[in-house]
Amino acid sequence: MISVLPASAAGRAAADASATAWALAARGGDPDAADHFVRALHTDVLRFVTHLSGDPQAAHDLTQDTFARAFGSLHLFEGRSSARTWLLSIARRAVADSLRRAAVRPRIADAVDWRAAQERAQPPGLPGFDDGVALLDLLENLSDERREAFLLTQVVGLSYEEAAGFAGCPVGTVRSRVSRARAVLERLLREAEELSAVAA
Protein backbone atom coordinates (compact mmCIF):
# COMPACT_ATOMS: atom_id res chain seq x y z
CA MET A 1 0.00 0.00 0.00
CA ILE A 2 1.33 3.42 -0.92
CA SER A 3 1.21 5.95 1.89
CA VAL A 4 -0.74 9.13 1.16
CA LEU A 5 0.72 10.90 4.16
CA PRO A 6 3.08 13.82 3.58
CA ALA A 7 6.70 13.20 4.51
CA SER A 8 6.75 15.80 7.26
CA ALA A 9 4.55 17.28 9.96
CA ALA A 10 4.94 20.62 8.19
CA GLY A 11 3.55 19.08 5.03
CA ARG A 12 0.57 17.65 6.90
CA ALA A 13 -0.07 20.97 8.64
CA ALA A 14 0.02 22.78 5.28
CA ALA A 15 -2.36 20.22 3.75
CA ASP A 16 -4.72 20.58 6.71
CA ALA A 17 -4.63 24.37 6.46
CA SER A 18 -5.45 24.19 2.74
CA ALA A 19 -8.31 21.73 3.26
CA THR A 20 -9.71 23.88 6.06
CA ALA A 21 -9.48 27.01 3.88
CA TRP A 22 -11.27 25.19 1.05
CA ALA A 23 -13.99 24.02 3.42
CA LEU A 24 -14.55 27.58 4.63
CA ALA A 25 -14.62 28.89 1.06
CA ALA A 26 -17.05 26.11 0.05
CA ARG A 27 -19.25 27.16 2.95
CA GLY A 28 -19.40 30.56 1.29
CA GLY A 29 -20.66 28.99 -1.95
CA ASP A 30 -17.44 28.55 -3.96
CA PRO A 31 -17.93 25.39 -6.11
CA ASP A 32 -14.23 25.15 -7.02
CA ALA A 33 -13.30 25.21 -3.34
CA ALA A 34 -15.84 22.45 -2.68
CA ASP A 35 -14.20 20.32 -5.37
CA HIS A 36 -10.72 20.95 -3.91
CA PHE A 37 -12.02 20.12 -0.42
CA VAL A 38 -13.35 16.73 -1.58
CA ARG A 39 -10.22 15.90 -3.58
CA ALA A 40 -7.94 16.81 -0.67
CA LEU A 41 -9.65 14.56 1.87
CA HIS A 42 -11.37 11.82 -0.17
CA THR A 43 -8.55 9.27 0.16
CA ASP A 44 -8.20 9.80 3.91
CA VAL A 45 -11.95 9.41 4.47
CA LEU A 46 -12.10 6.30 2.27
CA ARG A 47 -9.23 4.70 4.17
CA PHE A 48 -10.74 5.66 7.52
CA VAL A 49 -14.24 4.25 6.83
CA THR A 50 -12.77 1.09 5.29
CA HIS A 51 -10.90 0.36 8.52
CA LEU A 52 -13.77 1.34 10.80
CA SER A 53 -16.44 -0.61 8.94
CA GLY A 54 -14.29 -3.59 7.99
CA ASP A 55 -16.25 -3.66 4.71
CA PRO A 56 -14.32 -2.52 1.63
CA GLN A 57 -17.45 -3.04 -0.49
CA ALA A 58 -19.40 -0.46 1.53
CA ALA A 59 -16.51 1.98 1.93
CA HIS A 60 -17.28 4.05 -1.18
CA ASP A 61 -20.94 4.45 -0.16
CA LEU A 62 -19.87 5.43 3.36
CA THR A 63 -17.40 7.94 1.93
CA GLN A 64 -20.15 9.50 -0.21
CA ASP A 65 -22.44 9.55 2.82
CA THR A 66 -19.72 11.30 4.83
CA PHE A 67 -19.28 14.06 2.27
CA ALA A 68 -23.05 14.43 1.82
CA ARG A 69 -23.40 14.91 5.58
CA ALA A 70 -20.44 17.31 5.60
CA PHE A 71 -21.92 19.50 2.87
CA GLY A 72 -25.27 19.40 4.64
CA SER A 73 -23.71 20.82 7.80
CA LEU A 74 -20.94 22.88 6.19
CA HIS A 75 -22.72 26.07 7.24
CA LEU A 76 -21.93 25.08 10.85
CA PHE A 77 -18.20 24.55 10.25
CA GLU A 78 -16.25 27.52 11.60
CA GLY A 79 -12.69 26.22 11.26
CA ARG A 80 -12.04 25.86 15.01
CA SER A 81 -10.61 22.41 14.31
CA SER A 82 -9.07 21.26 11.04
CA ALA A 83 -11.46 20.24 8.28
CA ARG A 84 -9.83 16.79 8.38
CA THR A 85 -10.64 16.25 12.07
CA TRP A 86 -14.18 17.54 11.56
CA LEU A 87 -14.70 15.29 8.53
CA LEU A 88 -13.31 12.18 10.23
CA SER A 89 -15.73 12.65 13.13
CA ILE A 90 -18.58 12.80 10.59
CA ALA A 91 -17.18 9.65 8.94
CA ARG A 92 -17.16 7.84 12.27
CA ARG A 93 -20.83 8.71 12.84
CA ALA A 94 -21.69 7.59 9.30
CA VAL A 95 -20.07 4.19 9.96
CA ALA A 96 -21.81 3.86 13.34
CA ASP A 97 -25.18 4.66 11.78
CA SER A 98 -24.53 2.17 9.00
CA LEU A 99 -23.72 -0.56 11.53
CA ARG A 100 -26.87 0.24 13.49
CA ARG A 101 -29.02 0.02 10.35
CA ALA A 102 -27.40 -3.27 9.36
CA ALA A 103 -28.02 -4.73 12.83
CA VAL A 104 -31.79 -4.14 12.68
CA ARG A 105 -32.24 -5.07 9.01
CA PRO A 106 -34.17 -8.37 8.71
CA ARG A 107 -32.29 -11.24 7.11
CA ILE A 108 -33.76 -14.31 5.42
CA ALA A 109 -32.56 -17.61 6.88
CA ASP A 110 -33.37 -20.96 5.31
CA ALA A 111 -32.05 -22.86 8.35
CA VAL A 112 -34.40 -24.46 10.86
CA ASP A 113 -32.50 -22.95 13.78
CA TRP A 114 -31.84 -19.44 12.50
CA ARG A 115 -30.27 -18.27 15.77
CA ALA A 116 -27.59 -20.94 15.64
CA ALA A 117 -26.96 -20.15 11.96
CA GLN A 118 -26.57 -16.47 12.80
CA GLU A 119 -24.09 -17.21 15.61
CA ARG A 120 -22.03 -19.47 13.32
CA ALA A 121 -21.93 -16.70 10.69
CA GLN A 122 -20.24 -14.27 13.10
CA PRO A 123 -16.44 -14.11 12.84
CA PRO A 124 -14.98 -15.72 15.97
CA GLY A 125 -13.11 -13.62 18.48
CA LEU A 126 -14.51 -10.27 17.39
CA PRO A 127 -16.47 -8.00 19.73
CA GLY A 128 -20.19 -7.97 19.14
CA PHE A 129 -22.12 -5.12 17.60
CA ASP A 130 -23.30 -3.94 21.01
CA ASP A 131 -19.68 -3.69 22.14
CA GLY A 132 -18.83 -1.64 19.06
CA VAL A 133 -21.73 0.75 19.63
CA ALA A 134 -20.80 1.02 23.32
CA LEU A 135 -17.23 1.91 22.34
CA LEU A 136 -18.46 4.59 19.94
CA ASP A 137 -20.65 6.03 22.70
CA LEU A 138 -17.71 6.05 25.12
CA LEU A 139 -15.51 7.78 22.55
CA GLU A 140 -17.98 10.69 22.51
CA ASN A 141 -16.68 11.55 26.00
CA LEU A 142 -13.17 12.24 24.69
CA SER A 143 -11.90 15.55 23.37
CA ASP A 144 -11.53 15.76 19.58
CA GLU A 145 -7.75 15.46 19.76
CA ARG A 146 -7.74 12.43 22.09
CA ARG A 147 -10.53 10.72 20.12
CA GLU A 148 -8.65 11.21 16.86
CA ALA A 149 -5.37 9.87 18.30
CA PHE A 150 -7.13 6.85 19.84
CA LEU A 151 -9.07 6.00 16.66
CA LEU A 152 -6.08 6.39 14.37
CA THR A 153 -3.78 4.19 16.48
CA GLN A 154 -6.13 1.73 18.20
CA VAL A 155 -8.91 1.32 15.62
CA VAL A 156 -7.48 2.25 12.21
CA GLY A 157 -4.13 0.71 13.12
CA LEU A 158 -1.72 3.50 12.22
CA SER A 159 1.61 3.61 14.01
CA TYR A 160 2.19 6.47 16.43
CA GLU A 161 4.53 8.02 13.86
CA GLU A 162 1.90 7.79 11.10
CA ALA A 163 -0.77 9.19 13.41
CA ALA A 164 1.52 12.07 14.34
CA GLY A 165 2.03 12.86 10.65
CA PHE A 166 -1.70 12.57 10.07
CA ALA A 167 -2.57 14.88 12.96
CA GLY A 168 0.33 17.27 12.38
CA CYS A 169 1.79 17.02 15.88
CA PRO A 170 4.81 15.40 17.60
CA VAL A 171 4.82 11.63 18.27
CA GLY A 172 4.99 12.30 22.01
CA THR A 173 1.78 14.29 21.82
CA VAL A 174 0.01 11.37 20.13
CA ARG A 175 1.30 8.97 22.79
CA SER A 176 0.09 11.31 25.53
CA ARG A 177 -3.34 11.71 23.93
CA VAL A 178 -3.77 7.95 23.52
CA SER A 179 -2.65 7.31 27.10
CA ARG A 180 -5.10 9.88 28.46
CA ALA A 181 -7.88 8.56 26.21
CA ARG A 182 -7.29 5.04 27.55
CA ALA A 183 -7.41 6.31 31.14
CA VAL A 184 -10.74 8.06 30.50
CA LEU A 185 -12.22 5.02 28.72
CA GLU A 186 -11.07 2.64 31.49
CA ARG A 187 -12.63 4.90 34.13
CA LEU A 188 -15.91 5.09 32.21
CA LEU A 189 -15.97 1.31 31.77
CA ARG A 190 -15.38 0.78 35.50
CA GLU A 191 -18.19 3.19 36.33
CA ALA A 192 -20.54 1.43 33.88
CA GLU A 193 -19.69 -1.97 35.38
CA GLU A 194 -20.30 -0.66 38.91
CA LEU A 195 -23.68 0.73 37.85
CA SER A 196 -24.58 -2.61 36.25
CA ALA A 197 -23.59 -4.45 39.44
CA VAL A 198 -25.73 -2.12 41.56
CA ALA A 199 -28.68 -2.51 39.18
CA ALA A 200 -28.34 -6.30 39.26
mmCIF file of C-alpha atoms in Angstrom:
data_model
loop_
_atom_site.group_PDB
_atom_site.id
_atom_site.type_symbol
_atom_site.label_atom_id
_atom_site.label_comp_id
_atom_site.label_asym_id
_atom_site.label_seq_id
_atom_site.Cartn_x
_atom_site.Cartn_y
_atom_site.Cartn_z
ATOM 1 C CA MET A 1 0.000 0.000 0.000
ATOM 2 C CA ILE A 2 1.334 3.422 -0.922
ATOM 3 C CA SER A 3 1.209 5.949 1.885
ATOM 4 C CA VAL A 4 -0.741 9.125 1.157
ATOM 5 C CA LEU A 5 0.723 10.896 4.165
ATOM 6 C CA PRO A 6 3.077 13.817 3.580
ATOM 7 C CA ALA A 7 6.698 13.195 4.512
ATOM 8 C CA SER A 8 6.751 15.804 7.263
ATOM 9 C CA ALA A 9 4.549 17.279 9.959
ATOM 10 C CA ALA A 10 4.939 20.623 8.193
ATOM 11 C CA GLY A 11 3.551 19.075 5.025
ATOM 12 C CA ARG A 12 0.575 17.655 6.902
ATOM 13 C CA ALA A 13 -0.065 20.975 8.640
ATOM 14 C CA ALA A 14 0.015 22.782 5.280
ATOM 15 C CA ALA A 15 -2.356 20.223 3.747
ATOM 16 C CA ASP A 16 -4.720 20.578 6.712
ATOM 17 C CA ALA A 17 -4.631 24.367 6.460
ATOM 18 C CA SER A 18 -5.446 24.187 2.745
ATOM 19 C CA ALA A 19 -8.306 21.730 3.262
ATOM 20 C CA THR A 20 -9.713 23.884 6.057
ATOM 21 C CA ALA A 21 -9.480 27.008 3.881
ATOM 22 C CA TRP A 22 -11.269 25.188 1.049
ATOM 23 C CA ALA A 23 -13.991 24.019 3.417
ATOM 24 C CA LEU A 24 -14.549 27.575 4.630
ATOM 25 C CA ALA A 25 -14.623 28.886 1.057
ATOM 26 C CA ALA A 26 -17.049 26.107 0.052
ATOM 27 C CA ARG A 27 -19.252 27.159 2.954
ATOM 28 C CA GLY A 28 -19.401 30.558 1.293
ATOM 29 C CA GLY A 29 -20.660 28.988 -1.945
ATOM 30 C CA ASP A 30 -17.442 28.551 -3.960
ATOM 31 C CA PRO A 31 -17.925 25.394 -6.107
ATOM 32 C CA ASP A 32 -14.228 25.147 -7.019
ATOM 33 C CA ALA A 33 -13.300 25.214 -3.336
ATOM 34 C CA ALA A 34 -15.840 22.455 -2.682
ATOM 35 C CA ASP A 35 -14.199 20.321 -5.369
ATOM 36 C CA HIS A 36 -10.715 20.955 -3.905
ATOM 37 C CA PHE A 37 -12.023 20.116 -0.424
ATOM 38 C CA VAL A 38 -13.347 16.727 -1.580
ATOM 39 C CA ARG A 39 -10.218 15.903 -3.580
ATOM 40 C CA ALA A 40 -7.936 16.814 -0.671
ATOM 41 C CA LEU A 41 -9.647 14.561 1.869
ATOM 42 C CA HIS A 42 -11.371 11.822 -0.171
ATOM 43 C CA THR A 43 -8.546 9.274 0.158
ATOM 44 C CA ASP A 44 -8.202 9.798 3.913
ATOM 45 C CA VAL A 45 -11.951 9.413 4.465
ATOM 46 C CA LEU A 46 -12.098 6.303 2.266
ATOM 47 C CA ARG A 47 -9.227 4.698 4.168
ATOM 48 C CA PHE A 48 -10.740 5.658 7.525
ATOM 49 C CA VAL A 49 -14.237 4.252 6.826
ATOM 50 C CA THR A 50 -12.769 1.093 5.293
ATOM 51 C CA HIS A 51 -10.896 0.363 8.521
ATOM 52 C CA LEU A 52 -13.768 1.343 10.798
ATOM 53 C CA SER A 53 -16.443 -0.609 8.943
ATOM 54 C CA GLY A 54 -14.295 -3.588 7.990
ATOM 55 C CA ASP A 55 -16.249 -3.663 4.714
ATOM 56 C CA PRO A 56 -14.318 -2.516 1.631
ATOM 57 C CA GLN A 57 -17.454 -3.042 -0.487
ATOM 58 C CA ALA A 58 -19.403 -0.461 1.531
ATOM 59 C CA ALA A 59 -16.509 1.982 1.925
ATOM 60 C CA HIS A 60 -17.283 4.052 -1.177
ATOM 61 C CA ASP A 61 -20.941 4.455 -0.161
ATOM 62 C CA LEU A 62 -19.865 5.433 3.358
ATOM 63 C CA THR A 63 -17.402 7.943 1.928
ATOM 64 C CA GLN A 64 -20.146 9.502 -0.206
ATOM 65 C CA ASP A 65 -22.441 9.555 2.817
ATOM 66 C CA THR A 66 -19.717 11.296 4.831
ATOM 67 C CA PHE A 67 -19.277 14.057 2.268
ATOM 68 C CA ALA A 68 -23.048 14.426 1.822
ATOM 69 C CA ARG A 69 -23.396 14.914 5.576
ATOM 70 C CA ALA A 70 -20.442 17.309 5.605
ATOM 71 C CA PHE A 71 -21.915 19.503 2.875
ATOM 72 C CA GLY A 72 -25.273 19.396 4.644
ATOM 73 C CA SER A 73 -23.710 20.815 7.796
ATOM 74 C CA LEU A 74 -20.939 22.881 6.194
ATOM 75 C CA HIS A 75 -22.720 26.070 7.236
ATOM 76 C CA LEU A 76 -21.933 25.080 10.851
ATOM 77 C CA PHE A 77 -18.205 24.555 10.248
ATOM 78 C CA GLU A 78 -16.247 27.521 11.595
ATOM 79 C CA GLY A 79 -12.691 26.218 11.265
ATOM 80 C CA ARG A 80 -12.045 25.865 15.006
ATOM 81 C CA SER A 81 -10.611 22.407 14.309
ATOM 82 C CA SER A 82 -9.074 21.265 11.042
ATOM 83 C CA ALA A 83 -11.462 20.241 8.282
ATOM 84 C CA ARG A 84 -9.828 16.790 8.382
ATOM 85 C CA THR A 85 -10.642 16.247 12.073
ATOM 86 C CA TRP A 86 -14.176 17.542 11.563
ATOM 87 C CA LEU A 87 -14.697 15.291 8.528
ATOM 88 C CA LEU A 88 -13.309 12.177 10.231
ATOM 89 C CA SER A 89 -15.726 12.652 13.135
ATOM 90 C CA ILE A 90 -18.576 12.796 10.595
ATOM 91 C CA ALA A 91 -17.181 9.650 8.935
ATOM 92 C CA ARG A 92 -17.157 7.844 12.270
ATOM 93 C CA ARG A 93 -20.829 8.715 12.841
ATOM 94 C CA ALA A 94 -21.686 7.592 9.296
ATOM 95 C CA VAL A 95 -20.071 4.194 9.958
ATOM 96 C CA ALA A 96 -21.813 3.856 13.340
ATOM 97 C CA ASP A 97 -25.185 4.664 11.779
ATOM 98 C CA SER A 98 -24.530 2.172 8.995
ATOM 99 C CA LEU A 99 -23.721 -0.561 11.533
ATOM 100 C CA ARG A 100 -26.871 0.242 13.495
ATOM 101 C CA ARG A 101 -29.018 0.018 10.350
ATOM 102 C CA ALA A 102 -27.399 -3.273 9.356
ATOM 103 C CA ALA A 103 -28.021 -4.726 12.826
ATOM 104 C CA VAL A 104 -31.787 -4.141 12.675
ATOM 105 C CA ARG A 105 -32.243 -5.071 9.005
ATOM 106 C CA PRO A 106 -34.173 -8.372 8.706
ATOM 107 C CA ARG A 107 -32.290 -11.242 7.108
ATOM 108 C CA ILE A 108 -33.757 -14.306 5.423
ATOM 109 C CA ALA A 109 -32.557 -17.607 6.884
ATOM 110 C CA ASP A 110 -33.373 -20.956 5.311
ATOM 111 C CA ALA A 111 -32.055 -22.860 8.345
ATOM 112 C CA VAL A 112 -34.397 -24.459 10.863
ATOM 113 C CA ASP A 113 -32.496 -22.948 13.783
ATOM 114 C CA TRP A 114 -31.841 -19.435 12.495
ATOM 115 C CA ARG A 115 -30.273 -18.265 15.769
ATOM 116 C CA ALA A 116 -27.590 -20.945 15.642
ATOM 117 C CA ALA A 117 -26.963 -20.152 11.960
ATOM 118 C CA GLN A 118 -26.568 -16.471 12.802
ATOM 119 C CA GLU A 119 -24.090 -17.214 15.605
ATOM 120 C CA ARG A 120 -22.032 -19.474 13.317
ATOM 121 C CA ALA A 121 -21.931 -16.698 10.693
ATOM 122 C CA GLN A 122 -20.242 -14.266 13.095
ATOM 123 C CA PRO A 123 -16.435 -14.110 12.844
ATOM 124 C CA PRO A 124 -14.978 -15.719 15.970
ATOM 125 C CA GLY A 125 -13.111 -13.624 18.479
ATOM 126 C CA LEU A 126 -14.514 -10.267 17.390
ATOM 127 C CA PRO A 127 -16.474 -7.998 19.735
ATOM 128 C CA GLY A 128 -20.194 -7.968 19.142
ATOM 129 C CA PHE A 129 -22.124 -5.124 17.596
ATOM 130 C CA ASP A 130 -23.303 -3.937 21.010
ATOM 131 C CA ASP A 131 -19.680 -3.690 22.144
ATOM 132 C CA GLY A 132 -18.833 -1.638 19.063
ATOM 133 C CA VAL A 133 -21.727 0.745 19.628
ATOM 134 C CA ALA A 134 -20.802 1.021 23.316
ATOM 135 C CA LEU A 135 -17.230 1.909 22.343
ATOM 136 C CA LEU A 136 -18.462 4.587 19.937
ATOM 137 C CA ASP A 137 -20.648 6.029 22.697
ATOM 138 C CA LEU A 138 -17.708 6.051 25.122
ATOM 139 C CA LEU A 139 -15.509 7.783 22.546
ATOM 140 C CA GLU A 140 -17.975 10.685 22.506
ATOM 141 C CA ASN A 141 -16.679 11.550 26.000
ATOM 142 C CA LEU A 142 -13.167 12.244 24.688
ATOM 143 C CA SER A 143 -11.901 15.554 23.371
ATOM 144 C CA ASP A 144 -11.534 15.758 19.579
ATOM 145 C CA GLU A 145 -7.752 15.456 19.756
ATOM 146 C CA ARG A 146 -7.744 12.435 22.088
ATOM 147 C CA ARG A 147 -10.529 10.716 20.122
ATOM 148 C CA GLU A 148 -8.648 11.208 16.865
ATOM 149 C CA ALA A 149 -5.372 9.868 18.300
ATOM 150 C CA PHE A 150 -7.132 6.850 19.845
ATOM 151 C CA LEU A 151 -9.067 6.001 16.661
ATOM 152 C CA LEU A 152 -6.078 6.390 14.370
ATOM 153 C CA THR A 153 -3.780 4.186 16.479
ATOM 154 C CA GLN A 154 -6.125 1.728 18.197
ATOM 155 C CA VAL A 155 -8.908 1.324 15.616
ATOM 156 C CA VAL A 156 -7.483 2.255 12.213
ATOM 157 C CA GLY A 157 -4.126 0.707 13.118
ATOM 158 C CA LEU A 158 -1.720 3.505 12.224
ATOM 159 C CA SER A 159 1.615 3.609 14.012
ATOM 160 C CA TYR A 160 2.190 6.472 16.431
ATOM 161 C CA GLU A 161 4.527 8.017 13.862
ATOM 162 C CA GLU A 162 1.903 7.793 11.101
ATOM 163 C CA ALA A 163 -0.770 9.193 13.410
ATOM 164 C CA ALA A 164 1.524 12.066 14.335
ATOM 165 C CA GLY A 165 2.033 12.864 10.650
ATOM 166 C CA PHE A 166 -1.700 12.567 10.066
ATOM 167 C CA ALA A 167 -2.567 14.884 12.964
ATOM 168 C CA GLY A 168 0.329 17.268 12.385
ATOM 169 C CA CYS A 169 1.790 17.018 15.881
ATOM 170 C CA PRO A 170 4.812 15.398 17.596
ATOM 171 C CA VAL A 171 4.819 11.627 18.268
ATOM 172 C CA GLY A 172 4.995 12.298 22.013
ATOM 173 C CA THR A 173 1.778 14.292 21.818
ATOM 174 C CA VAL A 174 0.005 11.368 20.129
ATOM 175 C CA ARG A 175 1.300 8.967 22.792
ATOM 176 C CA SER A 176 0.088 11.308 25.533
ATOM 177 C CA ARG A 177 -3.339 11.714 23.931
ATOM 178 C CA VAL A 178 -3.766 7.951 23.518
ATOM 179 C CA SER A 179 -2.651 7.314 27.097
ATOM 180 C CA ARG A 180 -5.098 9.880 28.457
ATOM 181 C CA ALA A 181 -7.884 8.562 26.211
ATOM 182 C CA ARG A 182 -7.295 5.045 27.551
ATOM 183 C CA ALA A 183 -7.410 6.315 31.135
ATOM 184 C CA VAL A 184 -10.738 8.056 30.500
ATOM 185 C CA LEU A 185 -12.218 5.019 28.719
ATOM 186 C CA GLU A 186 -11.073 2.640 31.486
ATOM 187 C CA ARG A 187 -12.628 4.902 34.133
ATOM 188 C CA LEU A 188 -15.907 5.090 32.212
ATOM 189 C CA LEU A 189 -15.968 1.312 31.770
ATOM 190 C CA ARG A 190 -15.378 0.779 35.499
ATOM 191 C CA GLU A 191 -18.190 3.194 36.327
ATOM 192 C CA ALA A 192 -20.542 1.433 33.882
ATOM 193 C CA GLU A 193 -19.685 -1.972 35.377
ATOM 194 C CA GLU A 194 -20.296 -0.657 38.905
ATOM 195 C CA LEU A 195 -23.678 0.729 37.854
ATOM 196 C CA SER A 196 -24.579 -2.612 36.252
ATOM 197 C CA ALA A 197 -23.588 -4.445 39.436
ATOM 198 C CA VAL A 198 -25.735 -2.123 41.559
ATOM 199 C CA ALA A 199 -28.681 -2.510 39.175
ATOM 200 C CA ALA A 200 -28.341 -6.303 39.259
#
